[in-house]
Short mmCIF file of C-alpha atoms in Angstrom, two decimals:
data_model
loop_
_atom_site.label_atom_id
_atom_site.label_comp_id
_atom_site.label_asym_id
_atom_site.label_seq_id
_atom_site.Cartn_x
_atom_site.Cartn_y
_atom_site.Cartn_z
CA MET Z 1 108.67 89.06 166.54
CA GLN Z 2 105.27 88.06 165.13
CA ARG Z 3 102.81 90.89 164.44
CA TYR Z 4 99.03 91.03 164.37
CA PHE Z 5 96.70 93.81 163.30
CA ILE Z 6 93.92 93.82 165.86
CA ASP Z 7 90.52 95.44 165.48
CA SER Z 8 89.90 98.41 167.80
CA THR Z 9 86.98 96.59 169.53
CA ARG Z 10 89.44 94.00 170.90
CA TRP Z 11 91.57 96.52 172.78
CA ASP Z 12 90.71 97.41 176.37
CA ASP Z 13 93.10 99.73 178.21
CA ASN Z 14 96.29 97.73 178.43
CA GLU Z 15 94.78 94.44 177.32
CA VAL Z 16 94.22 92.95 173.90
CA LYS Z 17 92.14 89.91 172.89
CA ILE Z 18 92.93 87.67 169.92
CA THR Z 19 90.17 85.58 168.33
CA ASP Z 20 89.21 83.87 165.05
CA GLU Z 21 91.91 83.50 162.37
CA ASP Z 22 94.60 85.25 164.37
CA PHE Z 23 93.76 82.99 167.35
CA HIS Z 24 94.39 80.00 165.09
CA HIS Z 25 97.70 81.48 163.96
CA VAL Z 26 98.93 82.31 167.48
CA VAL Z 27 97.94 78.97 169.02
CA HIS Z 28 98.25 76.41 166.23
CA VAL Z 29 100.78 77.88 163.79
CA MET Z 30 103.13 79.80 166.11
CA ARG Z 31 102.31 77.52 169.09
CA MET Z 32 102.61 80.42 171.51
CA GLN Z 33 101.78 79.95 175.18
CA GLU Z 34 101.29 81.99 178.35
CA GLY Z 35 104.32 84.23 178.83
CA ASP Z 36 105.17 84.48 175.10
CA SER Z 37 105.25 87.89 173.41
CA PHE Z 38 104.10 89.36 170.10
CA ILE Z 39 103.55 92.81 168.62
CA ALA Z 40 99.97 94.05 168.37
CA ASN Z 41 99.13 96.85 165.92
CA HIS Z 42 96.17 99.11 166.67
CA PRO Z 43 94.20 100.56 163.72
CA ASP Z 44 95.28 104.04 164.89
CA GLN Z 45 98.79 102.96 163.74
CA SER Z 46 100.25 102.61 167.22
CA ALA Z 47 101.89 99.31 168.17
CA ALA Z 48 102.70 97.54 171.43
CA ARG Z 49 104.76 94.59 172.55
CA CYS Z 50 102.31 92.32 174.40
CA LYS Z 51 102.74 89.29 176.67
CA ILE Z 52 100.20 86.46 176.71
CA THR Z 53 98.42 86.15 180.07
CA SER Z 54 95.89 83.45 179.20
CA VAL Z 55 94.92 81.06 176.41
CA ASP Z 56 91.53 79.38 176.36
CA GLU Z 57 89.63 77.49 173.65
CA SER Z 58 88.82 80.45 171.42
CA GLN Z 59 90.67 83.45 172.80
CA VAL Z 60 94.16 84.62 173.69
CA VAL Z 61 94.45 87.50 176.16
CA ALA Z 62 97.65 89.52 176.33
CA GLU Z 63 98.76 92.59 178.26
CA VAL Z 64 100.69 95.51 176.86
CA GLU Z 65 104.27 95.45 178.07
CA GLU Z 66 105.54 98.44 176.10
CA TRP Z 67 104.15 100.88 173.56
CA LEU Z 68 106.57 101.07 170.65
CA GLU Z 69 107.74 104.36 169.21
CA GLU Z 70 108.28 103.46 165.61
CA THR Z 71 106.89 104.15 162.23
CA LYS Z 72 107.45 102.11 159.13
CA GLU Z 73 105.06 104.18 157.02
CA LEU Z 74 106.09 106.25 153.99
CA PRO Z 75 106.01 110.01 154.77
CA VAL Z 76 103.68 110.52 151.79
CA ASP Z 77 100.26 108.95 151.39
CA ILE Z 78 100.32 106.81 148.22
CA THR Z 79 97.28 105.38 146.46
CA VAL Z 80 97.76 102.86 143.64
CA ALA Z 81 94.89 102.92 141.15
CA GLN Z 82 95.01 100.25 138.50
CA GLY Z 83 92.97 99.24 135.48
CA LEU Z 84 91.85 95.81 136.71
CA PRO Z 85 94.40 93.27 135.41
CA LYS Z 86 94.07 89.48 135.51
CA GLY Z 87 93.50 88.04 138.99
CA ASP Z 88 96.98 86.78 139.85
CA LYS Z 89 98.57 90.05 138.71
CA TRP Z 90 96.26 92.17 140.83
CA GLU Z 91 96.97 89.98 143.84
CA LEU Z 92 100.71 90.41 143.19
CA VAL Z 93 100.24 94.20 143.13
CA LEU Z 94 98.30 94.06 146.42
CA GLN Z 95 100.94 91.94 148.15
CA LYS Z 96 104.09 93.63 146.81
CA GLY Z 97 102.52 97.10 146.88
CA THR Z 98 101.72 96.60 150.57
CA GLU Z 99 105.29 95.53 151.33
CA LEU Z 100 106.51 98.65 149.53
CA GLY Z 101 104.30 101.02 151.51
CA ALA Z 102 101.10 101.79 149.54
CA GLY Z 103 98.30 103.23 151.69
CA ARG Z 104 95.31 102.49 149.46
CA PHE Z 105 94.44 100.44 146.38
CA VAL Z 106 91.75 101.45 143.87
CA PRO Z 107 90.93 99.00 141.07
CA PHE Z 108 88.91 100.36 138.16
CA GLN Z 109 87.31 98.89 135.05
CA ALA Z 110 89.46 100.22 132.18
CA ALA Z 111 88.50 100.01 128.50
CA ARG Z 112 91.25 97.45 127.86
CA SER Z 113 90.81 95.43 131.08
CA VAL Z 114 90.66 91.80 129.91
CA VAL Z 115 88.87 90.89 133.13
CA LYS Z 116 85.26 91.99 133.41
CA TRP Z 117 84.33 92.57 137.02
CA ASP Z 118 81.56 90.34 138.33
CA THR Z 119 79.71 92.28 141.03
CA LYS Z 120 78.09 89.05 142.28
CA LYS Z 121 81.50 87.77 143.32
CA GLN Z 122 82.52 91.13 144.75
CA GLN Z 123 82.15 90.35 148.43
CA LYS Z 124 84.18 87.14 148.27
CA LYS Z 125 86.93 88.66 146.15
CA VAL Z 126 87.33 91.76 148.29
CA ALA Z 127 87.54 89.60 151.43
CA ARG Z 128 90.37 87.65 149.78
CA TRP Z 129 92.16 90.87 148.79
CA GLN Z 130 91.84 92.21 152.34
CA LYS Z 131 93.41 89.03 153.70
CA ILE Z 132 96.37 89.47 151.30
CA VAL Z 133 97.10 93.06 152.38
CA LYS Z 134 96.65 92.27 156.08
CA GLU Z 135 99.16 89.42 155.92
CA ALA Z 136 101.59 91.46 153.82
CA SER Z 137 101.37 94.35 156.31
CA GLU Z 138 102.15 92.01 159.21
CA GLN Z 139 105.05 90.46 157.35
CA ALA Z 140 106.47 93.88 156.35
CA HIS Z 141 106.15 95.16 159.96
CA ARG Z 142 103.91 98.03 158.90
CA ASN Z 143 101.82 100.18 161.24
CA LYS Z 144 98.83 100.30 158.90
CA VAL Z 145 96.87 97.91 156.69
CA PRO Z 146 96.13 99.54 153.29
CA ASP Z 147 92.52 100.22 152.31
CA ILE Z 148 91.03 98.59 149.22
CA ASP Z 149 88.18 100.22 147.28
CA PRO Z 150 85.58 98.23 145.34
CA VAL Z 151 86.11 98.16 141.55
CA LEU Z 152 85.13 101.58 140.15
CA SER Z 153 84.14 102.85 136.72
CA VAL Z 154 86.57 105.31 135.10
CA LYS Z 155 84.01 108.05 135.76
CA ASP Z 156 83.79 107.31 139.49
CA PHE Z 157 87.55 106.94 139.66
CA VAL Z 158 88.02 110.41 138.16
CA LYS Z 159 85.60 111.85 140.77
CA LEU Z 160 87.58 110.21 143.55
CA SER Z 161 90.84 111.64 142.18
CA ALA Z 162 89.76 115.24 142.84
CA SER Z 163 90.87 115.13 146.49
CA TYR Z 164 94.53 114.28 145.79
CA ASP Z 165 97.48 116.68 145.93
CA TRP Z 166 99.34 114.90 143.11
CA LYS Z 167 97.98 112.75 140.28
CA PHE Z 168 100.16 110.76 137.88
CA PHE Z 169 99.54 108.15 135.23
CA ALA Z 170 102.08 105.84 133.61
CA TYR Z 171 101.74 106.29 129.88
CA GLU Z 172 103.68 104.07 127.52
CA GLU Z 173 103.87 106.83 124.90
CA THR Z 174 105.80 108.91 127.45
CA ALA Z 175 108.44 106.18 127.81
CA ARG Z 176 108.98 106.32 124.05
CA GLN Z 177 109.34 110.10 123.82
CA HIS Z 178 112.84 111.44 123.95
CA PRO Z 179 113.72 113.80 125.56
CA THR Z 180 111.03 113.75 128.18
CA VAL Z 181 110.31 115.18 131.64
CA LYS Z 182 112.01 112.98 134.20
CA LEU Z 183 110.16 111.43 137.12
CA HIS Z 184 112.37 113.25 139.61
CA HIS Z 185 111.08 116.57 138.25
CA TYR Z 186 107.72 115.69 139.84
CA PHE Z 187 108.82 113.70 142.88
CA SER Z 188 111.14 116.51 144.02
CA GLN Z 189 108.12 118.82 144.32
CA ILE Z 190 106.09 116.50 146.57
CA GLU Z 191 106.07 117.49 150.24
CA GLU Z 192 105.84 115.17 153.23
CA GLY Z 193 102.25 114.48 154.27
CA GLN Z 194 100.82 115.11 150.78
CA SER Z 195 98.61 112.61 149.00
CA VAL Z 196 99.77 111.04 145.74
CA LEU Z 197 97.62 109.08 143.31
CA ILE Z 198 99.42 106.78 140.86
CA CYS Z 199 97.27 105.46 138.03
CA ILE Z 200 98.41 102.42 136.00
CA GLY Z 201 96.68 100.95 132.95
CA PRO Z 202 95.64 97.29 132.57
CA GLU Z 203 97.60 94.79 130.37
CA GLY Z 204 96.95 96.71 127.13
CA GLY Z 205 97.56 100.17 128.63
CA PHE Z 206 95.15 103.10 128.53
CA ASP Z 207 93.13 103.76 125.42
CA GLN Z 208 93.32 107.24 123.92
CA ASP Z 209 90.04 108.46 125.42
CA GLU Z 210 91.15 107.46 128.91
CA ALA Z 211 94.50 109.22 128.43
CA ILE Z 212 92.66 112.39 127.37
CA THR Z 213 90.24 112.16 130.33
CA LEU Z 214 93.10 111.73 132.78
CA LYS Z 215 95.05 114.67 131.34
CA GLU Z 216 91.94 116.88 131.44
CA ASN Z 217 91.54 116.01 135.12
CA GLY Z 218 95.02 117.09 136.15
CA PHE Z 219 96.95 113.82 135.83
CA GLN Z 220 100.59 114.17 134.70
CA ALA Z 221 101.90 111.52 132.30
CA ILE Z 222 105.08 109.92 133.70
CA ARG Z 223 107.57 107.38 132.42
CA LEU Z 224 109.12 104.77 134.72
CA GLY Z 225 112.57 104.43 133.20
CA PRO Z 226 113.20 103.78 129.48
CA ARG Z 227 112.10 100.13 129.46
CA ILE Z 228 108.50 99.02 128.99
CA LEU Z 229 107.17 97.52 132.23
CA ARG Z 230 104.34 95.04 132.55
CA THR Z 231 101.22 96.41 134.26
CA GLU Z 232 101.94 94.63 137.55
CA THR Z 233 105.57 95.83 137.64
CA ALA Z 234 104.78 99.53 137.13
CA PRO Z 235 103.31 100.28 140.61
CA LEU Z 236 106.24 98.48 142.26
CA TYR Z 237 108.69 100.74 140.38
CA VAL Z 238 106.83 103.85 141.55
CA LEU Z 239 106.61 102.73 145.19
CA ALA Z 240 110.28 101.68 145.38
CA SER Z 241 111.35 104.98 143.78
CA LEU Z 242 109.26 106.99 146.25
CA SER Z 243 110.72 104.99 149.14
CA TYR Z 244 114.23 105.60 147.81
CA TYR Z 245 113.61 109.32 147.46
CA PHE Z 246 111.77 109.90 150.74
CA GLU Z 247 113.29 107.26 153.03
CA GLU Z 248 116.77 106.44 151.71
CA MET Z 249 117.91 109.75 150.25
CA ARG Z 250 116.55 112.71 152.19
CA MET E 1 106.46 96.81 117.25
CA GLN E 2 107.28 93.18 118.08
CA ARG E 3 110.90 92.41 119.05
CA TYR E 4 113.01 89.29 118.74
CA PHE E 5 116.49 88.53 120.06
CA ILE E 6 118.25 86.70 117.26
CA ASP E 7 121.38 84.60 117.55
CA SER E 8 124.45 86.03 115.80
CA THR E 9 124.67 83.00 113.47
CA ARG E 10 121.33 84.03 111.90
CA TRP E 11 122.53 87.45 110.76
CA ASP E 12 124.12 87.91 107.34
CA ASP E 13 125.01 91.44 106.27
CA ASN E 14 121.65 93.14 106.02
CA GLU E 15 119.54 90.00 106.28
CA VAL E 16 118.23 88.10 109.27
CA LYS E 17 116.68 84.61 109.42
CA ILE E 18 114.07 83.56 111.97
CA THR E 19 113.59 79.88 112.81
CA ASP E 20 112.31 77.54 115.56
CA GLU E 21 110.28 79.10 118.40
CA ASP E 22 110.54 82.64 117.08
CA PHE E 23 109.39 81.38 113.66
CA HIS E 24 106.30 79.95 115.33
CA HIS E 25 105.67 83.25 117.10
CA VAL E 26 106.10 85.40 113.97
CA VAL E 27 103.98 83.19 111.69
CA HIS E 28 101.36 81.59 113.95
CA VAL E 29 100.98 83.97 116.89
CA MET E 30 101.60 87.38 115.27
CA ARG E 31 100.45 86.13 111.83
CA MET E 32 102.99 88.33 110.06
CA GLN E 33 103.43 88.10 106.31
CA GLU E 34 105.75 89.37 103.58
CA GLY E 35 106.07 93.13 103.87
CA ASP E 36 105.41 93.24 107.65
CA SER E 37 108.06 94.70 109.97
CA PHE E 38 109.54 93.83 113.37
CA ILE E 39 112.56 94.81 115.42
CA ALA E 40 115.48 92.38 115.53
CA ASN E 41 118.02 92.62 118.36
CA HIS E 42 121.57 91.42 117.74
CA PRO E 43 123.52 89.92 120.68
CA ASP E 44 125.99 92.82 120.36
CA GLN E 45 123.10 95.02 121.66
CA SER E 46 122.39 96.74 118.34
CA ALA E 47 118.85 96.63 116.95
CA ALA E 48 117.29 97.06 113.52
CA ARG E 49 113.83 97.51 112.06
CA CYS E 50 113.45 94.66 109.56
CA LYS E 51 110.91 93.94 106.80
CA ILE E 52 109.90 90.38 105.92
CA THR E 53 110.97 89.40 102.37
CA SER E 54 109.95 85.73 102.42
CA VAL E 55 108.15 83.17 104.57
CA ASP E 56 108.54 79.44 103.92
CA GLU E 57 107.65 76.36 105.98
CA SER E 58 110.35 76.74 108.62
CA GLN E 59 112.04 80.08 108.08
CA VAL E 60 111.26 83.78 107.82
CA VAL E 61 113.77 85.97 106.02
CA ALA E 62 113.78 89.73 106.59
CA GLU E 63 115.99 92.57 105.45
CA VAL E 64 117.26 95.42 107.58
CA GLU E 65 115.43 98.64 106.80
CA GLU E 66 117.04 100.82 109.43
CA TRP E 67 119.55 100.40 112.26
CA LEU E 68 118.11 101.94 115.41
CA GLU E 69 120.09 104.29 117.60
CA GLU E 70 118.64 103.61 120.97
CA THR E 71 119.60 102.14 124.27
CA LYS E 72 117.25 100.96 126.95
CA GLU E 73 120.04 99.60 129.15
CA LEU E 74 120.87 100.90 132.64
CA PRO E 75 124.13 102.89 132.62
CA VAL E 76 125.49 100.63 135.38
CA ASP E 77 125.98 96.90 135.07
CA ILE E 78 123.83 95.21 137.73
CA THR E 79 124.05 91.59 138.83
CA VAL E 80 121.38 90.15 141.13
CA ALA E 81 122.70 87.27 143.25
CA GLN E 82 120.10 85.47 145.31
CA GLY E 83 120.04 82.65 147.82
CA LEU E 84 117.90 80.21 145.84
CA PRO E 85 114.27 80.78 146.87
CA LYS E 86 111.28 78.58 145.98
CA GLY E 87 110.77 78.08 142.23
CA ASP E 88 107.95 80.50 141.52
CA LYS E 89 109.69 83.27 143.48
CA TRP E 90 112.95 82.84 141.58
CA GLU E 91 111.06 82.93 138.28
CA LEU E 92 109.35 86.14 139.41
CA VAL E 93 112.77 87.67 140.18
CA LEU E 94 114.04 86.64 136.73
CA GLN E 95 111.05 88.11 134.91
CA LYS E 96 110.62 91.33 136.89
CA GLY E 97 114.37 91.81 137.35
CA THR E 98 114.80 91.63 133.58
CA GLU E 99 112.07 94.21 133.01
CA LEU E 100 113.80 96.46 135.53
CA GLY E 101 117.20 96.23 133.82
CA ALA E 102 119.35 93.56 135.55
CA GLY E 103 122.29 92.38 133.42
CA ARG E 104 123.04 89.06 135.12
CA PHE E 105 121.45 86.67 137.62
CA VAL E 106 123.46 84.44 139.97
CA PRO E 107 121.53 81.94 142.12
CA PHE E 108 123.43 80.37 145.01
CA GLN E 109 122.71 77.67 147.55
CA ALA E 110 122.36 79.57 150.85
CA ALA E 111 122.30 77.93 154.27
CA ARG E 112 118.61 78.78 154.71
CA SER E 113 117.51 78.03 151.12
CA VAL E 114 114.44 75.83 151.52
CA VAL E 115 114.99 74.50 148.00
CA LYS E 116 117.87 72.10 147.56
CA TRP E 117 119.26 72.35 144.05
CA ASP E 118 119.02 69.13 142.03
CA THR E 119 121.96 69.11 139.57
CA LYS E 120 120.25 66.36 137.54
CA LYS E 121 117.46 68.76 136.65
CA GLN E 122 119.90 71.61 136.05
CA GLN E 123 119.82 71.64 132.25
CA LYS E 124 116.03 71.66 131.98
CA LYS E 125 115.60 74.33 134.65
CA VAL E 126 118.23 76.66 133.24
CA ALA E 127 116.64 76.36 129.77
CA ARG E 128 113.31 77.43 131.31
CA TRP E 129 114.95 80.35 133.11
CA GLN E 130 116.61 81.47 129.87
CA LYS E 131 113.26 81.44 128.11
CA ILE E 132 111.79 83.66 130.85
CA VAL E 133 114.52 86.31 130.59
CA LYS E 134 114.49 86.27 126.78
CA GLU E 135 110.73 86.89 126.66
CA ALA E 136 110.91 89.54 129.37
CA SER E 137 113.73 91.34 127.47
CA GLU E 138 111.66 91.38 124.30
CA GLN E 139 108.60 92.64 126.13
CA ALA E 140 110.59 95.38 127.92
CA HIS E 141 112.24 96.48 124.64
CA ARG E 142 115.72 95.86 125.99
CA ASN E 143 118.90 95.67 123.90
CA LYS E 144 120.34 92.77 125.87
CA VAL E 145 119.15 89.46 127.32
CA PRO E 146 120.54 89.00 130.88
CA ASP E 147 122.95 86.12 131.58
CA ILE E 148 122.05 83.44 134.11
CA ASP E 149 124.73 81.49 136.00
CA PRO E 150 124.24 77.92 137.22
CA VAL E 151 123.48 77.58 140.95
CA LEU E 152 126.71 78.22 142.90
CA SER E 153 127.92 77.36 146.38
CA VAL E 154 128.48 80.33 148.71
CA LYS E 155 132.23 79.71 148.34
CA ASP E 156 132.15 79.91 144.54
CA PHE E 157 129.84 82.90 144.71
CA VAL E 158 132.32 84.77 146.92
CA LYS E 159 135.12 84.00 144.41
CA LEU E 160 132.99 85.38 141.57
CA SER E 161 132.26 88.55 143.55
CA ALA E 162 135.94 89.63 143.52
CA SER E 163 135.67 91.22 140.07
CA TYR E 164 132.90 93.72 140.97
CA ASP E 165 133.33 97.45 141.64
CA TRP E 166 130.53 97.52 144.23
CA LYS E 167 129.15 94.71 146.40
CA PHE E 168 126.05 95.03 148.58
CA PHE E 169 123.92 92.65 150.57
CA ALA E 170 120.44 93.27 151.96
CA TYR E 171 120.58 92.47 155.64
CA GLU E 172 117.41 92.49 157.71
CA GLU E 173 119.31 93.54 160.84
CA THR E 174 120.30 96.75 158.98
CA ALA E 175 116.63 97.63 158.39
CA ARG E 176 116.04 97.41 162.14
CA GLN E 177 118.98 99.59 163.15
CA HIS E 178 118.23 103.23 163.70
CA PRO E 179 119.93 105.48 162.69
CA THR E 180 121.60 103.72 159.82
CA VAL E 181 123.58 104.55 156.67
CA LYS E 182 121.11 105.34 153.91
CA LEU E 183 121.14 103.57 150.55
CA HIS E 184 121.75 106.86 148.75
CA HIS E 185 125.05 107.21 150.60
CA TYR E 186 126.31 104.28 148.50
CA PHE E 187 124.40 104.78 145.24
CA SER E 188 125.62 108.38 144.96
CA GLN E 189 129.22 107.10 144.80
CA ILE E 190 128.62 104.66 141.92
CA GLU E 191 129.86 105.89 138.54
CA GLU E 192 128.38 105.10 135.13
CA GLY E 193 129.86 101.96 133.59
CA GLN E 194 130.76 100.39 136.95
CA SER E 195 129.69 96.90 137.94
CA VAL E 196 127.37 96.43 140.94
CA LEU E 197 126.62 93.13 142.67
CA ILE E 198 123.47 92.97 144.80
CA CYS E 199 123.19 89.94 147.05
CA ILE E 200 119.81 88.94 148.55
CA GLY E 201 119.18 86.11 151.04
CA PRO E 202 116.64 83.30 150.57
CA GLU E 203 113.27 83.22 152.41
CA GLY E 204 114.83 83.02 155.88
CA GLY E 205 117.57 85.60 155.16
CA PHE E 206 121.31 85.07 155.61
CA ASP E 207 122.60 83.10 158.53
CA GLN E 208 125.23 84.74 160.73
CA ASP E 209 128.18 82.90 159.16
CA GLU E 210 127.14 84.04 155.68
CA ALA E 211 126.76 87.63 156.85
CA ILE E 212 130.27 87.51 158.34
CA THR E 213 131.71 85.95 155.14
CA LEU E 214 130.10 88.62 152.97
CA LYS E 215 131.34 91.45 155.19
CA GLU E 216 134.86 89.99 155.19
CA ASN E 217 134.77 89.96 151.39
CA GLY E 218 133.92 93.62 150.98
CA PHE E 219 130.11 93.50 150.85
CA GLN E 220 128.33 96.50 152.42
CA ALA E 221 125.13 95.77 154.36
CA ILE E 222 122.24 97.88 153.03
CA ARG E 223 118.65 98.42 154.03
CA LEU E 224 115.87 98.81 151.45
CA GLY E 225 113.56 101.22 153.22
CA PRO E 226 112.27 100.66 156.78
CA ARG E 227 109.81 97.90 155.96
CA ILE E 228 110.77 94.21 155.82
CA LEU E 229 110.59 92.98 152.22
CA ARG E 230 110.07 89.40 151.09
CA THR E 231 113.10 87.84 149.36
CA GLU E 232 111.59 88.19 145.87
CA THR E 233 110.63 91.86 146.43
CA ALA E 234 114.10 93.00 147.58
CA PRO E 235 115.90 92.84 144.18
CA LEU E 236 113.00 94.70 142.53
CA TYR E 237 113.37 97.52 145.09
CA VAL E 238 117.10 97.79 144.37
CA LEU E 239 116.68 97.77 140.58
CA ALA E 240 113.85 100.33 140.59
CA SER E 241 115.86 102.60 142.92
CA LEU E 242 118.93 102.38 140.69
CA SER E 243 116.80 103.17 137.63
CA TYR E 244 115.25 106.14 139.42
CA TYR E 245 118.65 107.45 140.45
CA PHE E 246 120.51 106.86 137.16
CA GLU E 247 117.74 107.26 134.58
CA GLU E 248 115.03 109.47 136.07
CA MET E 249 117.01 111.82 138.31
CA ARG E 250 120.41 112.58 136.87
#
């Protein structure tokens, strides 16, 4: 069944109103009519099966038929922080990372980021990124749309990291060391409900100063298997592994 | 250090010759010269650090300095079979699946494959796919370049599946069932050295007849976490989970 994430202002007791882009999707793409049903997600992460009661020129009104008792969210709260990679790679991370359960994305300007962030284009870019994660959340049947931060400096990113229970960074040098601490050594200590920050370098990896700064601020260096992963593949490995450990193993 | 997979015909005792595309990469992209070193991978999965002894107009000759004792290969032999998705998605699976350790890729023409395979274009397409997996293997520092089969019918795919120790297919209906058998229930029974076939549907998933055929031929239906993954994300989840279990946990 089709899903839509609907702003809290459009909910009213047991009624929900669909407008704008979602209106277009319901009426012109899905061609739904009075009597058809869809699932509406509330920003508080609840979800309801709703039946359309009226369709006019700019608005669909539907009534809640049943509140759904389900959660598709990871039992840990995962943030993916990434040294800003090239545009299509970052968009891939946003889309696939959302499917795989990330709760928040934090891009930062790393020393080796090939892309230099243009603050003038910020508003337009972030709007596009938000559209990607909203659509991916709907497609993945999630209860929550991930948050996206604006692009931070390394300094501001380190400040932000202070509030997390667990902080990791993928460091290529760690993949090359042998023997090394295995990822499971850390994951097996994480408890449900804790917050986990995963930090990934841009295309060229972290420079040495960044690696030192991260270590000094409590980040553990991790390896993601023995192979060298591209920057956009690394967060997907971490998210899939966390899902395996928390959702398919325990 | 840069890596190249070099055909067995170009090895001669402790000498290796680089020609064609790799020659271009060594000389014009990396701008290597006499005395510079790189890692050469032999198709038998061994690898050596080699030093360039001569560069002429079409050939680089290098001598083996040291055979490397390393393996970056998963301890299980994983084949990803996929109902042919749209071109860019399949290429993403080839590239990311190679980084994550797949040993073989088998595309097949599923009932719901949007793309219809054009056998006339077969040779050109397969050559492009082989280039993608070769480059991804070099980048990931693997010992082996994955094999790619031509596009099979479902019938021929089922025949091919008979030789595998373990056969799984990702079935959306399984993700929706609750409670369900967890993925770890199966993975924990796989032994090192065994062969594992993972079968993923195209964009629209498997149709009911295909699901029945797969079940009748010994495929177990698995879910990949509670969220619904796009077709190109599903094999990456499986490969990352297997790497976590076999390489980062045990």
